[in-house]
Each structure stands twice: as structure tokens, then as C-alpha cells.
Coordinates of C-alpha atoms and ligand atoms in Angstrom, one line a residue:
M259 CA 0.0 0.2 0.1
K260 CA 1.3 3.4 -0.9
L261 CA 0.8 6.6 0.9
T262 CA 1.4 10.1 0.4
T263 CA 4.5 11.8 1.7
S264 CA 2.6 14.0 4.5
L265 CA 1.8 11.3 6.7
L266 CA 5.3 11.0 8.2
S267 CA 6.1 14.9 7.9
L268 CA 7.3 15.2 11.2
A269 CA 9.9 12.3 11.3
L270 CA 10.7 13.1 7.5
A271 CA 11.6 16.6 8.5
A272 CA 14.1 15.3 11.0
V273 CA 15.5 13.0 8.6
G274 CA 15.6 15.5 5.7
Q275 CA 17.5 17.8 8.1
A276 CA 20.1 15.2 9.0
Y277 CA 20.8 14.0 6.0
S278 CA 20.3 17.5 3.6
S279 CA 23.0 18.5 1.5
G280 CA 23.7 21.5 -0.8
S281 CA 22.7 19.8 -3.6
A282 CA 19.1 18.4 -2.2
S283 CA 18.6 21.8 -0.3
A284 CA 15.6 22.7 -2.6
S285 CA 13.2 20.8 -0.6
A286 CA 14.8 18.9 1.8
T287 CA 12.2 17.5 3.9
S288 CA 10.7 15.6 0.9
F289 CA 14.1 14.3 -0.1
Y290 CA 15.8 11.1 1.5
P291 CA 19.1 9.3 0.7
V292 CA 18.5 6.2 -1.5
K293 CA 21.9 4.9 -2.3
T294 CA 25.5 6.2 -2.8
A295 CA 27.5 5.8 -5.8
G296 CA 30.4 6.4 -4.2
L297 CA 31.8 7.5 -0.8
N298 CA 30.8 11.2 -1.7
E299 CA 27.9 10.6 -4.1
T300 CA 24.7 10.2 -1.9
V301 CA 21.4 9.9 -4.6
Y302 CA 18.7 11.7 -3.3
E303 CA 15.2 10.7 -4.2
E304 CA 11.6 12.1 -3.3
L305 CA 10.4 10.1 -0.9
E306 CA 7.3 7.8 -1.2
I307 CA 5.7 6.0 2.0
Y308 CA 4.9 2.7 1.5
K309 CA 2.6 0.8 4.2
P310 CA 2.6 -2.9 3.5
Q311 CA 0.4 -5.2 5.3
V312 CA 3.1 -8.0 5.2
F313 CA 7.0 -7.9 5.4
I314 CA 8.5 -11.1 4.7
I315 CA 12.1 -11.3 6.2
N316 CA 14.6 -13.6 4.6
M317 CA 18.3 -14.2 5.3
F318 CA 19.8 -15.0 2.0
S319 CA 18.6 -15.3 -1.9
Y320 CA 18.1 -18.8 -1.7
E321 CA 15.2 -18.3 0.7
A322 CA 13.8 -15.4 -0.7
E323 CA 13.6 -16.5 -4.9
P324 CA 10.9 -18.7 -4.3
F325 CA 8.9 -15.9 -2.3
L326 CA 9.9 -13.3 -5.1
E327 CA 8.4 -15.8 -8.0
E328 CA 5.6 -17.3 -6.1
F329 CA 4.2 -13.2 -5.1
K330 CA 5.4 -11.4 -8.1
L331 CA 7.6 -8.9 -6.0
V332 CA 8.4 -6.7 -8.7
H333 CA 9.2 -3.6 -7.6
N334 CA 12.8 -2.5 -5.6
V335 CA 13.1 -0.3 -3.1
S336 CA 16.5 1.2 -1.9
I337 CA 17.1 2.3 1.5
P338 CA 20.6 3.0 3.5
G339 CA 21.7 0.6 5.9
L340 CA 20.6 -2.9 4.0
S341 CA 23.2 -5.6 3.4
P342 CA 25.9 -4.6 0.8
I343 CA 24.9 -8.2 -0.6
Y344 CA 21.6 -7.5 -0.9
P345 CA 20.8 -3.7 -0.9
E346 CA 17.0 -4.0 -2.0
I347 CA 13.8 -4.5 -0.8
H348 CA 11.6 -6.2 -2.9
C349 CA 7.5 -5.0 -3.3
N350 CA 4.3 -6.7 -5.1
H351 CA 2.5 -4.5 -7.3
N352 CA 0.6 -2.2 -5.1
Y353 CA 3.2 -2.3 -1.9
S354 CA 0.8 -4.5 0.1
L355 CA 3.6 -7.0 0.3
C356 CA 7.5 -6.5 0.8
E357 CA 10.3 -8.7 1.3
V358 CA 14.0 -7.8 2.8
I359 CA 17.0 -10.4 2.5
T360 CA 19.2 -9.2 5.8
G361 CA 22.3 -11.5 4.9
E362 CA 23.2 -14.4 7.0
G363 CA 24.5 -14.1 11.1
E364 CA 23.4 -12.0 14.1
I365 CA 25.3 -8.9 12.9
N366 CA 23.7 -8.7 9.3
A367 CA 20.0 -9.4 10.6
A368 CA 20.4 -6.9 13.6
T369 CA 21.9 -3.9 11.3
T370 CA 19.4 -4.5 8.2
I371 CA 16.1 -4.7 10.5
T372 CA 17.3 -1.7 12.5
A373 CA 17.8 0.0 9.2
L374 CA 14.7 -0.7 7.7
S375 CA 12.5 -0.4 11.1
L376 CA 13.7 3.3 11.4
N377 CA 13.5 4.3 7.6
P378 CA 10.6 6.7 7.1
T379 CA 10.1 5.5 3.5
F380 CA 8.2 2.3 5.3
D381 CA 5.5 2.9 7.7
L382 CA 5.5 -0.5 9.7
T383 CA 3.0 0.4 12.4
D384 CA 0.3 -2.1 11.2
T385 CA 2.5 -4.6 9.5
Y386 CA 2.8 -8.2 9.9
F387 CA 6.2 -9.8 9.8
L388 CA 7.0 -13.3 8.9
I389 CA 10.6 -14.5 9.4
A390 CA 11.2 -16.8 6.8
G391 CA 14.3 -19.0 6.8
I392 CA 15.8 -22.5 6.8
A393 CA 17.6 -24.1 9.9
G394 CA 18.9 -27.0 11.4
I395 CA 16.4 -29.3 13.2
S396 CA 17.2 -31.7 16.3
P397 CA 16.1 -35.3 15.1
L398 CA 14.3 -35.6 18.5
E399 CA 12.0 -33.0 17.7
G400 CA 11.3 -32.9 13.9
T401 CA 12.8 -34.0 10.3
L402 CA 14.0 -32.8 6.9
G403 CA 11.2 -30.5 5.4
D404 CA 9.5 -29.7 8.4
V405 CA 8.3 -25.9 9.1
T406 CA 8.5 -25.0 12.8
F407 CA 6.4 -21.9 14.3
A408 CA 8.4 -20.5 17.3
R409 CA 7.1 -18.4 20.3
F410 CA 10.5 -18.5 21.8
A411 CA 14.0 -17.8 20.2
V412 CA 16.8 -18.3 22.5
Q413 CA 20.1 -17.2 21.9
I414 CA 23.0 -19.2 22.7
L415 CA 25.0 -16.6 24.9
E416 CA 27.4 -18.2 27.2
Y417 CA 30.8 -18.6 28.5
E418 CA 32.4 -21.3 26.4
V419 CA 35.5 -23.6 27.8
D420 CA 37.0 -25.8 25.0
A421 CA 35.5 -29.5 26.0
R422 CA 39.2 -31.2 26.3
E423 CA 39.4 -28.8 29.1
M424 CA 36.5 -28.7 30.9
P425 CA 36.1 -30.6 34.6
S426 CA 35.5 -34.8 34.0
N427 CA 31.9 -34.4 35.6
W428 CA 30.6 -31.5 33.1
S429 CA 28.4 -32.6 30.2
T430 CA 29.1 -29.3 28.2
G431 CA 31.7 -26.6 27.6
Y432 CA 28.9 -24.0 27.6
F433 CA 27.6 -22.5 31.1
S434 CA 25.8 -19.0 31.4
Y435 CA 27.6 -15.9 32.0
G436 CA 28.0 -15.1 35.9
T437 CA 28.0 -18.8 36.7
T438 CA 30.1 -21.6 37.6
N439 CA 28.2 -24.5 35.8
S440 CA 25.7 -24.9 33.1
T441 CA 22.9 -25.8 35.4
Q442 CA 22.9 -22.5 36.8
Y443 CA 20.6 -19.5 35.4
P444 CA 22.5 -16.6 34.1
T445 CA 23.2 -13.7 36.6
E446 CA 24.7 -11.4 33.7
I447 CA 22.2 -10.4 31.0
Y448 CA 22.8 -8.9 28.1
G449 CA 19.1 -8.8 27.2
T450 CA 18.7 -10.7 23.8
E451 CA 18.8 -14.1 25.8
V452 CA 15.3 -14.8 25.3
F453 CA 12.1 -13.4 23.1
E454 CA 9.0 -14.4 23.4
V455 CA 6.4 -13.5 20.3
N456 CA 2.7 -13.6 20.2
E457 CA 1.2 -16.9 20.6
N458 CA -2.3 -16.5 19.1
L459 CA -0.5 -15.5 15.9
R460 CA 1.7 -18.2 16.0
D461 CA -1.2 -20.8 16.5
R462 CA -3.1 -19.1 13.6
A463 CA -0.5 -19.1 10.9
L464 CA 0.5 -22.7 12.6
E465 CA -3.3 -23.8 11.8
L466 CA -3.2 -22.4 8.1
A467 CA 0.1 -24.2 7.6
Q468 CA -1.2 -27.3 8.6
S469 CA -4.5 -27.1 6.4
V470 CA -2.0 -27.6 3.0
D471 CA 0.3 -30.4 1.8
L472 CA 4.0 -29.7 2.4
L473 CA 6.3 -31.4 -0.2
N474 CA 8.1 -34.3 0.9
G475 CA 11.2 -33.7 -1.2
T476 CA 13.1 -35.8 -3.3
K477 CA 13.4 -39.8 -2.9
A478 CA 17.0 -39.2 -1.4
N479 CA 15.6 -37.0 1.2
E480 CA 13.1 -39.9 2.1
E481 CA 15.8 -42.3 2.1
F482 CA 17.9 -40.1 4.7
R483 CA 14.9 -39.8 7.2
I484 CA 14.2 -43.5 7.3
K485 CA 18.0 -43.9 8.5
Y486 CA 17.0 -42.8 11.5
D487 CA 14.9 -45.5 13.6
Y488 CA 12.7 -43.1 15.5
A489 CA 10.1 -40.5 14.9
P490 CA 9.8 -37.7 14.4
A491 CA 13.2 -38.0 12.6
N492 CA 11.7 -40.6 10.0
R493 CA 8.5 -39.3 9.3
T494 CA 7.4 -37.3 6.6
P495 CA 7.3 -33.3 6.9
A496 CA 5.2 -31.7 8.8
A497 CA 4.1 -27.8 10.4
I498 CA 4.9 -28.2 13.9
A499 CA 5.1 -25.6 17.2
C500 CA 8.4 -25.3 18.5
D501 CA 11.4 -23.0 19.3
T502 CA 14.1 -21.6 17.7
L503 CA 17.6 -21.1 18.9
T504 CA 20.3 -18.3 17.4
S505 CA 23.8 -18.8 17.3
D506 CA 26.7 -17.5 15.3
N507 CA 28.3 -20.6 15.6
Y508 CA 27.1 -23.1 13.0
W509 CA 27.2 -26.1 15.4
F510 CA 26.7 -29.7 15.1
G511 CA 26.7 -32.8 17.2
K512 CA 24.1 -34.7 19.5
D513 CA 25.9 -33.2 22.5
F514 CA 25.3 -29.4 21.7
D515 CA 22.0 -30.4 20.5
E516 CA 21.5 -31.9 24.5
A517 CA 22.9 -29.3 26.1
F518 CA 21.3 -26.4 24.1
A519 CA 18.0 -28.3 24.5
N520 CA 19.0 -28.0 28.4
Y521 CA 19.9 -24.2 28.0
T522 CA 16.5 -23.7 26.4
D523 CA 14.6 -25.5 29.4
L524 CA 16.7 -23.2 31.6
L525 CA 16.0 -19.9 30.2
T526 CA 12.6 -20.4 29.4
N527 CA 11.7 -22.0 32.8
G528 CA 10.9 -25.3 31.0
T529 CA 8.3 -23.3 29.1
G530 CA 10.0 -23.5 25.7
T531 CA 10.8 -26.7 23.7
Y532 CA 14.1 -26.0 21.2
C533 CA 13.9 -27.7 17.9
T534 CA 15.8 -25.5 15.2
T535 CA 18.9 -23.6 15.4
Q536 CA 19.8 -20.7 13.1
Q537 CA 21.9 -17.7 13.0
E538 CA 19.7 -14.5 12.8
D539 CA 16.3 -14.8 14.7
N540 CA 17.0 -13.1 18.2
A541 CA 19.1 -10.3 16.2
T542 CA 16.1 -9.7 14.1
L543 CA 13.7 -9.7 17.3
E544 CA 16.0 -7.3 19.0
A545 CA 16.0 -4.9 16.3
L546 CA 12.0 -4.8 16.0
M547 CA 12.0 -4.8 19.8
R548 CA 13.7 -1.6 20.0
A549 CA 11.4 -0.3 17.2
A550 CA 8.2 -0.9 19.0
Q551 CA 9.6 0.8 21.9
Y552 CA 8.8 3.7 19.9
G553 CA 5.5 2.7 18.0
L554 CA 7.6 2.3 15.0
V555 CA 6.3 -1.6 14.7
D556 CA 4.0 -3.7 16.5
F557 CA 5.8 -6.6 18.3
S558 CA 2.4 -8.6 18.6
R559 CA 2.5 -8.8 14.6
I560 CA 5.8 -11.1 14.5
V561 CA 5.4 -15.2 12.8
V562 CA 9.2 -17.1 13.5
M563 CA 8.8 -19.6 10.6
R564 CA 11.8 -22.2 10.1
S565 CA 12.0 -24.9 8.2
A566 CA 14.4 -27.7 8.4
S567 CA 17.0 -27.9 6.1
D568 CA 19.3 -30.7 7.6
F569 CA 20.0 -32.3 11.2
T570 CA 21.9 -31.1 13.8
Y571 CA 23.3 -34.9 14.5
A572 CA 23.0 -38.4 12.9
D573 CA 23.2 -41.3 15.5
F574 CA 22.9 -44.2 13.2
Y575 CA 26.7 -44.6 11.6
A576 CA 28.3 -47.4 13.4
N577 CA 31.3 -46.1 11.6
E578 CA 33.1 -43.7 13.7
T579 CA 35.1 -42.3 11.1
V580 CA 32.2 -41.1 9.3
Y581 CA 32.2 -37.1 9.8
F582 CA 28.4 -36.1 9.5
F583 CA 29.2 -33.0 9.6
T584 CA 31.6 -32.7 7.0
E585 CA 31.3 -35.9 4.7
V586 CA 27.3 -36.3 4.5
S587 CA 25.4 -34.3 2.2
Q588 CA 21.9 -34.3 3.6
G589 CA 20.4 -32.5 0.6
G590 CA 17.4 -31.0 2.7
S591 CA 17.7 -27.5 1.6
K592 CA 15.3 -27.5 -1.6
V593 CA 12.5 -29.0 0.0
A594 CA 13.2 -26.6 3.2
V595 CA 12.6 -23.4 0.9
E596 CA 9.8 -25.1 -1.0
N597 CA 8.0 -25.5 1.8
L598 CA 8.7 -22.2 3.4
V599 CA 6.5 -20.7 0.5
V600 CA 4.1 -23.5 0.9
A601 CA 3.6 -23.1 4.7
G602 CA 3.9 -19.5 4.6
K603 CA 1.8 -18.3 1.5
P604 CA -1.9 -19.6 3.4
F605 CA -0.8 -16.8 6.2
I606 CA 0.0 -14.2 3.9
E607 CA -3.1 -14.4 1.6
D608 CA -5.1 -14.8 5.1
V609 CA -3.6 -11.3 6.4
L610 CA -3.8 -9.8 2.6
Y611 CA -7.2 -10.7 1.7
N612 CA -8.8 -10.7 5.2
W613 CA -7.2 -7.4 6.2
D614 CA -10.5 -6.3 8.2
L615 CA -9.3 -9.1 10.2
Y616 CA -5.9 -8.5 10.9
E617 CA -6.0 -4.5 10.7
N618 CA -6.9 -3.6 14.4
G619 CA -4.5 -6.4 15.9
T620 CA -7.3 -7.7 18.3
V621 CA -8.6 -11.0 16.6
Y622 CA -5.0 -12.2 17.4
A623 CA -4.2 -10.3 20.4
P624 CA -1.3 -12.0 22.2
S625 CA -2.4 -13.5 25.6
N626 CA 1.1 -14.6 26.7
Y627 CA 3.9 -11.9 27.5
I628 CA 5.8 -10.7 24.4
G629 CA 8.8 -8.9 24.2
D630 CA 12.4 -9.4 25.6
F631 CA 14.1 -10.6 28.8
F632 CA 13.8 -7.2 30.4
G633 CA 10.1 -6.4 30.1
S634 CA 11.2 -3.7 27.7
L635 CA 7.5 -3.5 26.0
E636 CA 5.7 -3.3 29.2
D637 CA 6.1 -1.5 32.8
T638 CA 7.5 -4.2 34.7
T639 CA 11.0 -6.0 34.8
Y640 CA 9.3 -9.4 35.6
R641 CA 8.1 -11.6 32.7
E642 CA 5.8 -14.8 32.9
W643 CA 9.2 -16.7 32.9
G644 CA 9.4 -15.8 36.4
F645 CA 12.8 -14.1 36.6
D646 CA 13.2 -11.0 38.0
V647 CA 16.0 -9.6 36.3
S648 CA 16.4 -6.5 39.0
A649 CA 17.3 -8.7 41.5
Ligands
LIG727 C1 -3.2 -4.9 -3.7 O1 -3.7 -5.7 -4.8 C2 -4.6 -6.9 -4.5 C3 -4.8 -7.3 -5.8 O2 -3.8 -8.3 -6.4 C4 -5.8 -6.2 -3.8 O3 -6.5 -7.6 -3.5 C5 -5.7 -5.4 -2.4 O4 -6.7 -5.4 -2.0 C6 -4.2 -4.5 -2.9 N1 -4.1 -4.3 -1.6 C7 -4.3 -2.4 -1.2 C8 -3.7 -2.6 0.4 O5 -4.5 -1.8 -1.9
LIG728 C1 35.1 13.2 -2.0 O1 35.5 14.1 -1.1 C2 36.6 14.4 -0.9 C3 36.9 15.7 0.4 O2 35.9 16.7 -0.1 C4 37.6 15.2 -1.7 O3 38.5 15.1 -1.8 C5 37.4 13.8 -3.1 O4 37.8 14.1 -4.5 C6 36.1 13.3 -3.4 N1 36.0 12.1 -4.0 C7 34.9 11.9 -5.3 C8 35.0 10.5 -5.8 O5 34.5 12.7 -5.3
LIG729 C1 14.9 -5.6 -8.6 O1 16.1 -6.7 -8.3 C2 16.2 -7.8 -8.7 C3 17.5 -8.6 -7.9 O2 17.0 -8.8 -6.6 C4 16.5 -7.6 -10.4 O3 16.5 -9.1 -10.8 C5 15.6 -7.2 -10.8 O4 15.4 -6.9 -12.1 C6 15.4 -5.7 -10.3 N1 14.4 -4.9 -11.0 C7 14.3 -3.9 -11.3 C8 13.0 -3.1 -11.9 O5 14.9 -3.0 -11.1
LIG730 C1 32.4 -31.8 39.7 O1 33.9 -31.5 40.5 C2 33.6 -30.5 41.3 C3 35.3 -30.2 41.6 O2 36.0 -30.6 40.5 C4 33.2 -30.2 42.5 O3 33.0 -29.3 43.0 C5 31.5 -30.3 41.9 O4 30.4 -30.8 43.0 C6 31.1 -31.6 41.0 N1 29.8 -31.7 40.7 C7 29.2 -32.5 40.4 C8 27.8 -32.3 40.1 O5 29.6 -33.8 40.9
LIG731 C1 26.5 -26.7 39.5 O1 26.4 -25.9 41.0 C2 25.3 -25.8 41.6 C3 25.9 -24.7 42.5 O2 27.0 -24.5 43.1 C4 26.0 -26.9 42.3 O3 24.7 -27.6 43.4 C5 25.7 -28.3 41.1 O4 26.2 -29.6 42.1 C6 27.0 -28.0 40.1 N1 26.7 -28.6 39.0 C7 28.1 -29.3 38.5 C8 27.7 -30.6 37.5 O5 28.9 -29.1 38.9
LIG732 C1 4.0 -37.3 1.1 O1 4.2 -38.4 1.7 C2 3.1 -39.1 2.8 C3 3.3 -40.2 3.1 O2 3.8 -40.9 2.4 C4 2.1 -38.8 1.8 O3 0.7 -39.4 2.5 C5 1.5 -37.3 1.2 O4 0.5 -37.4 0.4 C6 2.9 -37.1 0.6 N1 2.6 -35.3 0.1 C7 2.9 -35.0 -1.1 C8 2.7 -33.6 -1.4 O5 3.3 -35.9 -2.1
LIG733 C1 21.3 -32.2 30.0 O1 20.5 -32.2 31.3 C2 20.3 -33.7 31.9 C3 19.1 -33.6 33.0 O2 19.8 -32.5 33.8 C4 21.6 -33.9 32.2 O3 21.5 -35.4 32.6 C5 22.3 -33.8 30.7 O4 23.8 -34.5 31.2 C6 22.6 -32.9 30.3 N1 23.2 -33.1 28.9 C7 23.9 -31.8 28.5 C8 24.8 -32.1 27.1 O5 24.6 -31.0 29.0
LIG734 C1 34.9 -46.7 7.9 O1 34.8 -45.6 7.0 C2 35.8 -45.2 6.5 C3 35.9 -44.3 5.2 O2 34.5 -44.2 4.7 C4 36.4 -46.1 5.3 O3 37.6 -46.4 5.2 C5 36.6 -47.6 6.3 O4 36.7 -48.8 5.6 C6 34.9 -47.7 7.2 N1 35.1 -48.9 8.7 C7 34.6 -49.7 8.8 C8 34.9 -50.7 9.7 O5 33.2 -49.9 7.9
LIG735 C1 -11.3 -5.0 15.4 O1 -11.4 -5.7 14.3 C2 -12.4 -7.0 14.4 C3 -12.6 -7.6 13.1 O2 -13.0 -7.0 12.2 C4 -13.8 -6.6 15.0 O3 -14.4 -7.4 15.2 C5 -13.4 -5.5 16.1 O4 -14.5 -5.1 16.9 C6 -12.2 -4.6 16.1 N1 -12.1 -4.0 17.2 C7 -12.1 -2.7 17.6 C8 -11.6 -2.3 18.8 O5 -12.2 -2.0 16.7
LIG736 C1 9.4 -22.2 37.0 O1 8.4 -23.2 37.0 C2 7.6 -24.0 37.8 C3 6.5 -25.1 37.4 O2 7.5 -25.9 36.3 C4 7.2 -23.3 38.8 O3 6.5 -24.2 39.9 C5 8.3 -22.4 39.3 O4 7.5 -21.2 40.2 C6 8.9 -21.7 38.0 N1 9.5 -20.6 38.3 C7 9.7 -19.1 38.2 C8 10.8 -18.4 38.8 O5 8.8 -18.9 37.7
LIG737 C1 15.5 -15.1 21.4 O1 14.4 -15.1 21.3 C2 13.3 -15.9 21.6 C3 11.9 -15.6 21.3 O2 11.8 -15.0 20.5 C4 13.5 -16.0 23.3 O3 12.5 -16.9 24.0 C5 14.7 -16.5 23.6 O4 14.8 -16.7 25.0 C6 15.7 -15.4 22.9 N1 17.2 -15.9 23.3 C7 18.0 -15.3 23.7 C8 19.6 -16.0 23.9 O5 18.0 -14.1 23.8

């Protein structure tokens, strides 16, 4: 949806002044730097304000391509602060649906979403965000091609001692800040350890995803799943509710899997169920949370969708010289990105075609706590996880 330039004139005036230069002085308040052609060459364009109903957040081009194609996202919009690899936002014909690619890893996700949420070109106050990316999955919780919808996003933000040097009675080399072993709750908090999103909206997106048939992938995908002799690893793909872990390290292994499942339990007081692992979501959520504090986005309108492109470990190789993490090609990325669109499309269309239902935010309003560790979006430092950060 495209609006006129007058709507955000106050914000614009500030930005226009901050960025105005000699060459753009004629009407500084209605021009905005859109790109730079060289260090000194900022290109100013007259600002148009877009008010999308849905914003898809992908992390790299492979995840984005099926969405660009399916929804004909033909318009490119350039704003400052996007990834140098992905410098444009893509929108459909009337800008009701847009898509951004953050770049991979926490730093790219945080900076891209900060840039987007602070840019006056986009009025995101009523926008629904759909994080749509691929991830690793624990064979204890799902399988290749599954599409998961999270309530919690937990960041692995801990001390790490090399496991070869840890005390012999420890089960993992990771332990929380300000503690002396992995069973203790952190006493030093950075603030991005845990985010919680709207469970009612999550359940709506999940219900819609469960109403369509997910793709099973290739014959090789099916053969790979049944090497596990237990469910859910050996079943066909499904849309499920479970939580996601963010880490800049792309890790493998059964011990890590178990240690980080324990950590998720610890940080959510047993409320969360870790299933997927990825490298961006807590960063994206932190950026959206900060924008939400100023009313620029609505934190109750976020869905975290992650599909499974690979397992975090395999426990079926009798031969210990098979290195799962470097020698085994799992081949699940294709079905994972395809299923992101299959599972995400019903939700996207529900918002676009039933905007009356979504516009004021009350129909799927949250009944759970939403926000960060600090309770930044409410006047309290005490969340339902039960941890008093002021202590
Ligand atoms: C955008 O276009 C679609 C048709 O493709 C239409 O259904 C929808 O109402 C339009 N949205 C807005 C906000 O104009
Ligand atoms: C950029 O600005 C500097 C300082 O004003 C100047 O010396 C330099 O030649 C400019 N470079 C270009 C590419 O215009
Ligand atoms: C928009 O960007 C895509 C690459 O992301 C490019 O393929 C396409 O040609 C661009 N479209 C326009 C109209 O510039
Ligand atoms: C592990 O060993 C240390 C001594 O190295 C001891 O203090 C600690 O209590 C032990 N922990 C458990 C759970 O046995
Ligand atoms: C971890 O620390 C707690 C509190 O000091 C202690 O009770 C527990 O035994 C320790 N666990 C391990 C594995 O050392
Ligand atoms: C996937 O496999 C299951 C079990 O064999 C089957 O019921 C389902 O129809 C398949 N889905 C598709 C899209 O082929
Ligand atoms: C996970 O927690 C369980 C129960 O406390 C414990 O037995 C196990 O050793 C932990 N696993 C790891 C890898 O830390
Ligand atoms: C284990 O796998 C390696 C590498 O594939 C192979 O060279 C070796 O013969 C295998 N050992 C056994 C006992 O199967
Ligand atoms: C919000 O929209 C819903 C669905 O159209 C409607 O039932 C509800 O009364 C509206 N609430 C408010 C506060 O406007
Ligand atoms: C953690 O959850 C348990 C129930 O599982 C509850 O008894 C306990 O009060 C909770 N702790 C906090 C700090 O909320
Ligand atoms: C990351 O965000 C999720 C919810 O979105 C939250 O449950 C999780 O605790 C966060 N993790 C960290 C380490 O901040």
C-alpha cells in the first residue's frame, strides 16, 4: 500500500534535515538518501511512503527466490543500511507485500532490520512480519522439510570452555554468564537471551500451514529420513510448533543438541521446546523490539517460521570415522525453501485478503507475555518466565 508523503512529515523533517546537503536543499524535507554511488555521491530521491500489510524477512537469496517468484515482488526499493549483498527491498505491484533479505548471521540481521524499521520510507506500524528461513533441526523434534513456528527465540549467549579442558564431571563446555556451571541460570544479562512472540498469532499461522500439504522432497530426502529408526526424524514433513535457537556458530553434534535443549529449558523455565537452530532470529527480534518501543512496529505482529534443511546430528553411523558434519550431504535445503512458501502462503494471503480481520490487531491479540528479557514493552521487569531481572 502506497501513501502520500504527508503522513510521516514530522519524522521526515527530522531525517531530511539530518541528511540534507547542498544539492538536495531545494526541498530537503521531502528527499531522502536512497543509495550511494561512491563515498561522496549520495543519491537523493523524493520520498514515497509504503505501508505494507505483510513483510517477509529472509536471510539469504536462496530463501527469497521462491517468494519473489510466487508473489511477483517486482518493485525494488533501496534504503540506506541494507546488506551490501542485498541492497534492495522487493515489493509486489501495490506494495501491500514486501520482502527484505538481511544477510546471514546476527550482525547482518540486526543492522538490516534496524535500518528498515527506522526508515521513514516504510510505515510499519500495522505491518505483519513473517520471518521465513531455513534451519537445522533436532532429530528428536522434527525432520527434513518440516516447517516450525516458534513462540520463543533463545540466543546461545554463554561462556564456552573447550570441552577437552572442562572438568571431567561436566556434560558440556557451555555455561551461562556469571555462573560456574551449565545448570545455573545466568546472573549477567545482555538482554537478547530470550524473546517471546505472540502465541495466538503463531497458532493462527500454524493452523493455516497445517491445512496444506507440505512437499516431501526428493527420493534421497525420504531415504535419508528413514535412516533414523525413530520418529519424528523418520516421518514425512509436517508443520509444527516449537522454539528456535540463535547462534553465530553453525554447530553440529548430539552433545551440543542436548546441551542447548537444556539451556532452552533453563532460560524459559521449562516453557520452551528447542527444535531448530539458526543464526539470526534473536537479532531480528531485538531490532524489532527496539522499534516497537517507539511505536514504529507492533511486536505482537511477528511470526517466526523456520523450516528444516538439515539435522543437527546423526546417531546411525556405526563407523565412527564418518564425519557427519563434513562428509554427509543431507540435501534438504531445496525442500526446506520450497516448504517455506507452501506453509507461509496461507498466512500471507489470510492477512492480505482478510485485512479487516488483521488491521486493528485485536482478533489475534497476544494472551502470553511478548517481548524481551527486560520486559521492555511493558512497565515491569518481571516476565511470565518468572525471572526477576532487577534482582
Ligand atoms: C493490492 O492488490 C491486490 C490485488 O492484487 C488487492 O486484492 C489488494 O486489495 C490491494 N491492496 C491494497 C492495500 O491496495
Ligand atoms: C570526496 O570528497 C573529498 C573531500 O571533499 C575529495 O577530496 C574527493 O576528491 C572526493 N571524491 C570523489 C570521488 O568525489
Ligand atoms: C530488482 O532486483 C532484482 C534482483 O534482486 C533484479 O533481478 C531485478 O531486475 C530488479 N528489478 C528492477 C525493476 O530493477
Ligand atoms: C564436579 O567436580 C567439582 C570438583 O572438581 C565439584 O566441586 C563439583 O561438585 C562436582 N559436581 C558434581 C555435580 O558432582
Ligand atoms: C553446579 O553448581 C551448583 C551450585 O553451585 C551445584 O549444586 C551443582 O552440583 C553444580 N553442578 C555441576 C555439574 O558441577
Ligand atoms: C508425502 O508423503 C506422505 C506419506 O507417504 C503422503 O501421505 C503425502 O501425500 C505426500 N505428500 C505429497 C505432497 O506428495
Ligand atoms: C542435559 O540435562 C540433563 C538433565 O539435567 C543431564 O543429565 C545431561 O547431562 C545434560 N546434557 C548436557 C549435554 O549437558
Ligand atoms: C569406515 O569408513 C571409512 C571411510 O568411509 C572406511 O575407509 C573404513 O573402511 C570404514 N570402516 C569400517 C569398519 O567399515
Ligand atoms: C477489530 O476488528 C475486528 C474484526 O473486524 C472487530 O470484530 C473488532 O470489533 C475490532 N475491534 C476494535 C477495537 O475496533
Ligand atoms: C518455574 O516453573 C515451575 C513449574 O514448572 C514453577 O513451579 C516455578 O515457580 C517457576 N519458577 C519461576 C521462577 O517462575
Ligand atoms: C531469543 O528470542 C526468543 C524468542 O523470540 C526467546 O525465547 C529466546 O529466549 C531468545 N534467546 C536469547 C538467548 O535471547
